[in-house]
Amino acid sequence: MKKIFTYLILSLAVFSCSNNDKDETVKVEDKYQTKNVVLLVVDGPRISETWEAPDKGNIPNRVSLLSQGVFISNFKNNGTTNTNPGHSAMCSGVYENIKNNGTELPGYPSVMQQWLKSTGADKTKAWVIASKDKLEVLNDCKLADWKGKFQPSVDCGVSGNGSGYRDDLVTMTKTKDVMQKYSPNIIVINLKDVDSYGHANNWNEYIKAIKTTDASIKELWDYIQSLPAYRDKTTLIVSNDHGRHIDAKGGFAEHGDDCTGCRHIEFFAMGPDFKKNTIINTGDYEQIDIASTIAELLRIPMQFGKGKVIKDAFK
């Protein structure tokens, strides 16, 4: 009788531990509803022409979409305020002063590479789609044991080693084609027209490009919600690689220094795990935090990133 009683106690203990382990696994798996992340980088607007413009008149779609998302009003690029370093910081979580012409790889693996290694997924499940061909370097890094491995798919500009740019309309079409055909879980998109017209010192076309890009953000969000593979399980993050000079530092035509116009950038996000109708103006969130936040949402370790998870934006 004593042996039977002891056996029952041990059996109950094992059953209890097994259930606890199972419950813990469920909690980890259910922590976030996000299964896919799309990072859309609007290349080079000043915050003074977007979220801080009078009546926010250049971004009516984002203003409307804020009811579904969260905006951080004091988000910064604290690294080099140029295109390739800015994109690299968002993807790797490390600030580096890499060359801006597409001839230098980032030093550390991107969140895309780390996700591909962690999941063992096919390269068609992670993409870099950019209007600037020089951003093709985002699919690799210099670090030993990572270089040439776990590389996401790319569709960047046209051939030309830094000179083969294409219109954002083409990039948007390519993005939708890739989403329809491959259903990637992680996509990084670059739209360059705002930056191009800024460098051309064409104020009217620069503002027009900001408005067009704003419409593209809504178009992309609506497309995400139209696809069963993405609807209600996808996070869209909108940010910038850099801003532009304030007028006292030379004006909107250029960028690249540490003035407030170059450093102050956008963070706007929508998705099943983010707050809604929320503006955050506290904290010290910055560009390198994007990679850590994507890794958190996709449940992978961020081995080399220096940023933090933007938890204040989460529900």
Short mmCIF file of N, CA, C and O in Angstrom, two decimals, residues 93-192:
data_model
loop_
_atom_site.label_atom_id
_atom_site.label_comp_id
_atom_site.label_asym_id
_atom_site.label_seq_id
_atom_site.Cartn_x
_atom_site.Cartn_y
_atom_site.Cartn_z
N GLY A 93 21.30 47.26 -35.47
CA GLY A 93 21.28 47.71 -34.08
C GLY A 93 22.63 48.24 -33.61
O GLY A 93 22.87 48.37 -32.41
N VAL A 94 23.51 48.58 -34.56
CA VAL A 94 24.84 49.09 -34.23
C VAL A 94 25.11 50.32 -35.10
O VAL A 94 24.94 50.28 -36.32
N TYR A 95 25.52 51.43 -34.47
CA TYR A 95 25.93 52.61 -35.23
C TYR A 95 27.32 52.39 -35.81
O TYR A 95 28.27 52.05 -35.08
N GLU A 96 27.46 52.59 -37.12
CA GLU A 96 28.76 52.48 -37.78
C GLU A 96 28.86 53.56 -38.84
O GLU A 96 27.88 53.86 -39.53
N ASN A 97 30.03 54.09 -38.99
CA ASN A 97 30.25 55.10 -40.03
C ASN A 97 30.75 54.43 -41.30
O ASN A 97 31.85 54.68 -41.79
N ILE A 98 29.90 53.55 -41.86
CA ILE A 98 30.30 52.87 -43.09
C ILE A 98 30.18 53.82 -44.27
O ILE A 98 29.48 54.84 -44.21
N LYS A 99 30.85 53.49 -45.36
CA LYS A 99 30.80 54.33 -46.56
C LYS A 99 29.38 54.44 -47.06
O LYS A 99 28.60 53.49 -47.00
N ASN A 100 29.07 55.59 -47.62
CA ASN A 100 27.69 55.87 -48.03
C ASN A 100 27.41 55.55 -49.49
O ASN A 100 26.32 55.79 -49.99
N ASN A 101 28.40 54.99 -50.19
CA ASN A 101 28.22 54.75 -51.63
C ASN A 101 27.95 53.30 -51.99
O ASN A 101 27.93 52.94 -53.18
N GLY A 102 27.76 52.45 -51.00
CA GLY A 102 27.43 51.06 -51.28
C GLY A 102 28.63 50.16 -51.50
O GLY A 102 28.48 49.02 -51.93
N THR A 103 29.83 50.65 -51.21
CA THR A 103 31.03 49.83 -51.41
C THR A 103 31.54 49.19 -50.13
O THR A 103 32.54 48.47 -50.15
N GLU A 104 30.86 49.43 -49.01
CA GLU A 104 31.29 48.85 -47.74
C GLU A 104 30.13 48.15 -47.05
O GLU A 104 29.06 48.74 -46.84
N LEU A 105 30.36 46.90 -46.69
CA LEU A 105 29.35 46.14 -45.97
C LEU A 105 29.24 46.64 -44.53
O LEU A 105 30.22 47.11 -43.95
N PRO A 106 28.07 46.50 -43.92
CA PRO A 106 27.98 46.72 -42.47
C PRO A 106 28.89 45.76 -41.73
O PRO A 106 29.22 44.66 -42.23
N GLY A 107 29.30 46.14 -40.55
CA GLY A 107 30.22 45.30 -39.78
C GLY A 107 29.55 44.12 -39.11
O GLY A 107 30.19 43.10 -38.84
N TYR A 108 28.24 44.23 -38.85
CA TYR A 108 27.54 43.22 -38.05
C TYR A 108 26.29 42.72 -38.78
O TYR A 108 25.70 43.45 -39.59
N PRO A 109 25.87 41.50 -38.50
CA PRO A 109 24.71 40.94 -39.21
C PRO A 109 23.43 41.69 -38.87
O PRO A 109 23.22 42.14 -37.75
N SER A 110 22.59 41.79 -39.87
CA SER A 110 21.30 42.45 -39.70
C SER A 110 20.32 41.53 -38.96
O SER A 110 20.57 40.32 -38.79
N VAL A 111 19.22 42.11 -38.56
CA VAL A 111 18.17 41.31 -37.94
C VAL A 111 17.63 40.30 -38.94
O VAL A 111 17.18 39.21 -38.55
N MET A 112 17.71 40.61 -40.24
CA MET A 112 17.27 39.65 -41.26
C MET A 112 18.17 38.42 -41.28
O MET A 112 17.70 37.28 -41.28
N GLN A 113 19.49 38.66 -41.27
CA GLN A 113 20.43 37.52 -41.25
C GLN A 113 20.25 36.69 -39.99
O GLN A 113 20.25 35.45 -40.04
N GLN A 114 20.10 37.36 -38.86
CA GLN A 114 19.97 36.63 -37.60
C GLN A 114 18.66 35.86 -37.53
O GLN A 114 18.61 34.76 -36.99
N TRP A 115 17.61 36.42 -38.13
CA TRP A 115 16.32 35.71 -38.19
C TRP A 115 16.43 34.49 -39.08
O TRP A 115 15.94 33.41 -38.74
N LEU A 116 17.08 34.63 -40.24
CA LEU A 116 17.24 33.50 -41.16
C LEU A 116 18.06 32.38 -40.52
O LEU A 116 17.73 31.20 -40.66
N LYS A 117 19.11 32.74 -39.80
CA LYS A 117 19.90 31.72 -39.13
C LYS A 117 19.10 31.04 -38.03
O LYS A 117 19.10 29.80 -37.89
N SER A 118 18.38 31.82 -37.25
CA SER A 118 17.63 31.29 -36.12
C SER A 118 16.50 30.38 -36.55
O SER A 118 16.24 29.35 -35.91
N THR A 119 15.83 30.73 -37.64
CA THR A 119 14.66 29.96 -38.07
C THR A 119 14.97 28.89 -39.09
O THR A 119 14.20 27.94 -39.25
N GLY A 120 16.09 29.05 -39.81
CA GLY A 120 16.39 28.11 -40.89
C GLY A 120 15.50 28.32 -42.10
O GLY A 120 15.43 27.46 -42.99
N ALA A 121 14.81 29.47 -42.16
CA ALA A 121 13.87 29.74 -43.25
C ALA A 121 14.62 29.99 -44.57
O ALA A 121 15.80 30.36 -44.58
N ASP A 122 13.92 29.79 -45.67
CA ASP A 122 14.47 30.07 -46.99
C ASP A 122 14.70 31.57 -47.15
O ASP A 122 13.98 32.40 -46.56
N LYS A 123 15.69 31.95 -47.96
CA LYS A 123 16.04 33.37 -48.12
C LYS A 123 14.90 34.20 -48.70
O LYS A 123 14.88 35.42 -48.56
N THR A 124 13.93 33.56 -49.35
CA THR A 124 12.79 34.30 -49.89
C THR A 124 11.83 34.75 -48.80
O THR A 124 10.86 35.47 -49.09
N LYS A 125 12.09 34.37 -47.55
CA LYS A 125 11.24 34.79 -46.43
C LYS A 125 11.76 36.05 -45.75
O LYS A 125 11.18 36.52 -44.77
N ALA A 126 12.86 36.62 -46.27
CA ALA A 126 13.39 37.88 -45.77
C ALA A 126 13.91 38.68 -46.96
O ALA A 126 14.64 38.13 -47.80
N TRP A 127 13.55 39.98 -47.04
CA TRP A 127 13.87 40.78 -48.22
C TRP A 127 14.35 42.17 -47.86
O TRP A 127 13.90 42.77 -46.88
N VAL A 128 15.24 42.68 -48.72
CA VAL A 128 15.58 44.10 -48.77
C VAL A 128 15.12 44.59 -50.14
O VAL A 128 15.58 44.11 -51.18
N ILE A 129 14.18 45.56 -50.15
CA ILE A 129 13.63 46.09 -51.40
C ILE A 129 13.82 47.60 -51.35
O ILE A 129 13.23 48.28 -50.52
N ALA A 130 14.66 48.12 -52.23
CA ALA A 130 15.07 49.52 -52.09
C ALA A 130 15.08 50.25 -53.42
O ALA A 130 15.40 49.67 -54.47
N SER A 131 14.77 51.53 -53.37
CA SER A 131 14.88 52.37 -54.57
C SER A 131 16.33 52.69 -54.90
O SER A 131 16.64 53.06 -56.03
N LYS A 132 17.22 52.57 -53.91
CA LYS A 132 18.64 52.83 -54.12
C LYS A 132 19.41 51.52 -54.18
O LYS A 132 19.39 50.73 -53.23
N ASP A 133 20.12 51.31 -55.29
CA ASP A 133 20.83 50.03 -55.44
C ASP A 133 21.97 49.88 -54.43
O ASP A 133 22.34 48.77 -54.07
N LYS A 134 22.50 50.99 -53.93
CA LYS A 134 23.62 50.90 -52.99
C LYS A 134 23.22 50.24 -51.67
O LYS A 134 24.09 49.81 -50.90
N LEU A 135 21.93 50.12 -51.42
CA LEU A 135 21.48 49.48 -50.18
C LEU A 135 21.45 47.96 -50.26
O LEU A 135 21.09 47.30 -49.30
N GLU A 136 21.88 47.42 -51.38
CA GLU A 136 22.00 45.96 -51.48
C GLU A 136 22.97 45.41 -50.44
O GLU A 136 22.89 44.24 -50.05
N VAL A 137 23.88 46.26 -49.94
CA VAL A 137 24.85 45.81 -48.94
C VAL A 137 24.17 45.38 -47.64
O VAL A 137 24.79 44.72 -46.80
N LEU A 138 22.89 45.74 -47.46
CA LEU A 138 22.20 45.36 -46.24
C LEU A 138 21.95 43.85 -46.14
O LEU A 138 21.54 43.37 -45.08
N ASN A 139 22.21 43.12 -47.21
CA ASN A 139 21.96 41.67 -47.14
C ASN A 139 23.19 40.88 -46.69
O ASN A 139 23.18 39.65 -46.70
N ASP A 140 24.24 41.58 -46.22
CA ASP A 140 25.45 40.88 -45.80
C ASP A 140 26.18 41.74 -44.77
O ASP A 140 25.77 42.85 -44.44
N CYS A 141 27.30 41.22 -44.26
CA CYS A 141 28.12 41.97 -43.31
C CYS A 141 29.55 41.47 -43.37
O CYS A 141 29.85 40.47 -44.01
N LYS A 142 30.44 42.17 -42.70
CA LYS A 142 31.87 41.83 -42.72
C LYS A 142 32.26 40.80 -41.67
O LYS A 142 33.35 40.24 -41.74
N LEU A 143 31.43 40.57 -40.69
CA LEU A 143 31.82 39.75 -39.55
C LEU A 143 32.08 38.30 -39.95
O LEU A 143 31.27 37.68 -40.66
N ALA A 144 33.21 37.76 -39.49
CA ALA A 144 33.53 36.36 -39.76
C ALA A 144 32.41 35.46 -39.25
O ALA A 144 31.77 35.75 -38.25
N ASP A 145 32.19 34.37 -39.94
CA ASP A 145 31.13 33.39 -39.66
C ASP A 145 29.75 33.87 -40.11
O ASP A 145 28.78 33.11 -40.02
N TRP A 146 29.64 35.11 -40.59
CA TRP A 146 28.37 35.62 -41.10
C TRP A 146 28.48 36.08 -42.54
O TRP A 146 27.49 36.02 -43.28
N LYS A 147 29.64 36.55 -42.94
CA LYS A 147 29.80 37.08 -44.29
C LYS A 147 29.46 36.03 -45.34
O LYS A 147 29.97 34.91 -45.31
N GLY A 148 28.54 36.41 -46.24
CA GLY A 148 28.14 35.49 -47.30
C GLY A 148 27.16 34.41 -46.86
O GLY A 148 26.85 33.52 -47.65
N LYS A 149 26.66 34.50 -45.64
CA LYS A 149 25.76 33.46 -45.12
C LYS A 149 24.45 34.09 -44.64
O LYS A 149 24.41 35.26 -44.25
N PHE A 150 23.41 33.28 -44.65
CA PHE A 150 22.10 33.68 -44.11
C PHE A 150 21.63 35.01 -44.72
O PHE A 150 21.10 35.88 -44.03
N GLN A 151 21.82 35.14 -46.02
CA GLN A 151 21.55 36.41 -46.69
C GLN A 151 20.10 36.51 -47.15
O GLN A 151 19.58 35.60 -47.81
N PRO A 152 19.43 37.62 -46.82
CA PRO A 152 18.08 37.82 -47.34
C PRO A 152 18.10 38.08 -48.84
O PRO A 152 19.13 38.44 -49.41
N SER A 153 16.97 37.91 -49.47
CA SER A 153 16.83 38.24 -50.88
C SER A 153 16.85 39.75 -51.05
O SER A 153 16.50 40.50 -50.13
N VAL A 154 17.25 40.22 -52.23
CA VAL A 154 17.33 41.66 -52.48
C VAL A 154 16.71 42.01 -53.82
O VAL A 154 16.76 41.24 -54.78
N ASP A 155 16.12 43.20 -53.87
CA ASP A 155 15.66 43.81 -55.11
C ASP A 155 15.87 45.31 -54.93
O ASP A 155 15.01 46.00 -54.39
N CYS A 156 17.04 45.78 -55.35
CA CYS A 156 17.46 47.14 -55.01
C CYS A 156 17.82 47.92 -56.27
O CYS A 156 18.77 47.58 -56.97
N GLY A 157 17.08 48.99 -56.54
CA GLY A 157 17.39 49.87 -57.64
C GLY A 157 17.59 49.13 -58.94
O GLY A 157 16.92 48.14 -59.22
N VAL A 158 18.51 49.61 -59.72
CA VAL A 158 18.93 48.92 -60.94
C VAL A 158 20.44 48.84 -60.90
O VAL A 158 21.08 49.52 -60.11
N SER A 159 21.03 48.02 -61.72
CA SER A 159 22.47 47.82 -61.66
C SER A 159 23.21 49.13 -61.86
O SER A 159 22.80 49.98 -62.64
N GLY A 160 24.32 49.30 -61.12
CA GLY A 160 25.08 50.53 -61.32
C GLY A 160 25.97 50.93 -60.16
O GLY A 160 26.51 52.02 -60.17
N ASN A 161 26.12 50.09 -59.15
CA ASN A 161 27.05 50.35 -58.05
C ASN A 161 26.91 51.76 -57.48
O ASN A 161 27.83 52.57 -57.51
N GLY A 162 25.71 52.05 -56.96
CA GLY A 162 25.53 53.33 -56.30
C GLY A 162 24.87 54.39 -57.15
O GLY A 162 24.50 55.45 -56.64
N SER A 163 24.74 54.16 -58.44
CA SER A 163 24.12 55.17 -59.30
C SER A 163 22.81 54.69 -59.89
O SER A 163 22.13 55.44 -60.58
N GLY A 164 22.45 53.45 -59.65
CA GLY A 164 21.27 52.87 -60.28
C GLY A 164 20.03 53.02 -59.43
O GLY A 164 19.51 52.04 -58.89
N TYR A 165 19.53 54.23 -59.30
CA TYR A 165 18.33 54.47 -58.52
C TYR A 165 17.09 54.27 -59.40
O TYR A 165 17.14 54.39 -60.61
N ARG A 166 15.96 54.00 -58.74
CA ARG A 166 14.70 53.88 -59.47
C ARG A 166 13.61 54.65 -58.72
O ARG A 166 13.75 54.94 -57.52
N ASP A 167 12.52 54.94 -59.39
CA ASP A 167 11.42 55.66 -58.77
C ASP A 167 10.77 54.81 -57.68
O ASP A 167 10.71 53.58 -57.77
N ASP A 168 10.25 55.49 -56.68
CA ASP A 168 9.59 54.78 -55.58
C ASP A 168 8.37 53.99 -56.04
O ASP A 168 8.02 52.96 -55.45
N LEU A 169 7.72 54.46 -57.09
CA LEU A 169 6.57 53.73 -57.62
C LEU A 169 6.96 52.32 -58.03
O LEU A 169 6.21 51.35 -57.79
N VAL A 170 8.14 52.18 -58.62
CA VAL A 170 8.63 50.86 -59.01
C VAL A 170 8.89 50.01 -57.76
O VAL A 170 8.53 48.81 -57.71
N THR A 171 9.49 50.62 -56.75
CA THR A 171 9.77 49.88 -55.52
C THR A 171 8.50 49.41 -54.83
O THR A 171 8.43 48.28 -54.32
N MET A 172 7.47 50.25 -54.82
CA MET A 172 6.19 49.84 -54.24
C MET A 172 5.58 48.67 -55.00
O MET A 172 5.06 47.72 -54.39
N THR A 173 5.66 48.72 -56.33
CA THR A 173 5.13 47.61 -57.14
C THR A 173 5.91 46.33 -56.87
O THR A 173 5.32 45.25 -56.71
N LYS A 174 7.24 46.44 -56.80
CA LYS A 174 8.09 45.28 -56.50
C LYS A 174 7.73 44.69 -55.13
O LYS A 174 7.67 43.47 -54.95
N THR A 175 7.51 45.58 -54.16
CA THR A 175 7.19 45.12 -52.81
C THR A 175 5.91 44.30 -52.80
O THR A 175 5.86 43.20 -52.20
N LYS A 176 4.88 44.79 -53.45
CA LYS A 176 3.61 44.07 -53.47
C LYS A 176 3.74 42.74 -54.22
O LYS A 176 3.16 41.72 -53.80
N ASP A 177 4.53 42.73 -55.28
CA ASP A 177 4.76 41.48 -56.02
C ASP A 177 5.44 40.44 -55.13
O ASP A 177 5.06 39.27 -55.13
N VAL A 178 6.47 40.89 -54.39
CA VAL A 178 7.20 39.97 -53.50
C VAL A 178 6.29 39.45 -52.39
O VAL A 178 6.30 38.25 -52.07
N MET A 179 5.49 40.32 -51.81
CA MET A 179 4.58 39.89 -50.75
C MET A 179 3.57 38.87 -51.26
O MET A 179 3.27 37.88 -50.60
N GLN A 180 3.05 39.11 -52.47
CA GLN A 180 2.07 38.20 -53.06
C GLN A 180 2.68 36.84 -53.39
O GLN A 180 2.08 35.79 -53.14
N LYS A 181 3.92 36.86 -53.90
CA LYS A 181 4.54 35.63 -54.39
C LYS A 181 5.19 34.81 -53.28
O LYS A 181 5.07 33.58 -53.26
N TYR A 182 5.87 35.48 -52.32
CA TYR A 182 6.68 34.76 -51.34
C TYR A 182 6.18 34.85 -49.90
O TYR A 182 6.66 34.09 -49.05
N SER A 183 5.31 35.78 -49.60
CA SER A 183 4.84 36.00 -48.22
C SER A 183 6.00 36.06 -47.22
O SER A 183 6.04 35.30 -46.25
N PRO A 184 6.96 36.96 -47.42
CA PRO A 184 8.10 37.02 -46.49
C PRO A 184 7.64 37.43 -45.09
O PRO A 184 6.66 38.14 -44.92
N ASN A 185 8.40 36.98 -44.10
CA ASN A 185 8.11 37.34 -42.71
C ASN A 185 8.78 38.63 -42.28
O ASN A 185 8.38 39.22 -41.27
N ILE A 186 9.80 39.05 -43.01
CA ILE A 186 10.50 40.29 -42.66
C ILE A 186 10.94 40.98 -43.95
O ILE A 186 11.54 40.36 -44.84
N ILE A 187 10.59 42.27 -44.06
CA ILE A 187 10.90 43.06 -45.25
C ILE A 187 11.41 44.42 -44.81
O ILE A 187 10.82 45.07 -43.95
N VAL A 188 12.49 44.88 -45.44
CA VAL A 188 13.00 46.24 -45.25
C VAL A 188 12.87 46.94 -46.60
O VAL A 188 13.37 46.47 -47.62
N ILE A 189 12.17 48.09 -46.59
CA ILE A 189 11.88 48.84 -47.82
C ILE A 189 12.50 50.23 -47.71
O ILE A 189 12.40 50.88 -46.67
N ASN A 190 13.12 50.69 -48.79
CA ASN A 190 13.62 52.06 -48.87
C ASN A 190 12.88 52.80 -49.98
O ASN A 190 12.81 52.33 -51.12
N LEU A 191 12.34 53.98 -49.65
CA LEU A 191 11.76 54.89 -50.63
C LEU A 191 12.61 56.15 -50.67
O LEU A 191 12.74 56.84 -49.66
N LYS A 192 13.17 56.47 -51.83
CA LYS A 192 14.23 57.49 -51.91
C LYS A 192 13.80 58.84 -52.45
O LYS A 192 14.58 59.81 -52.41
#
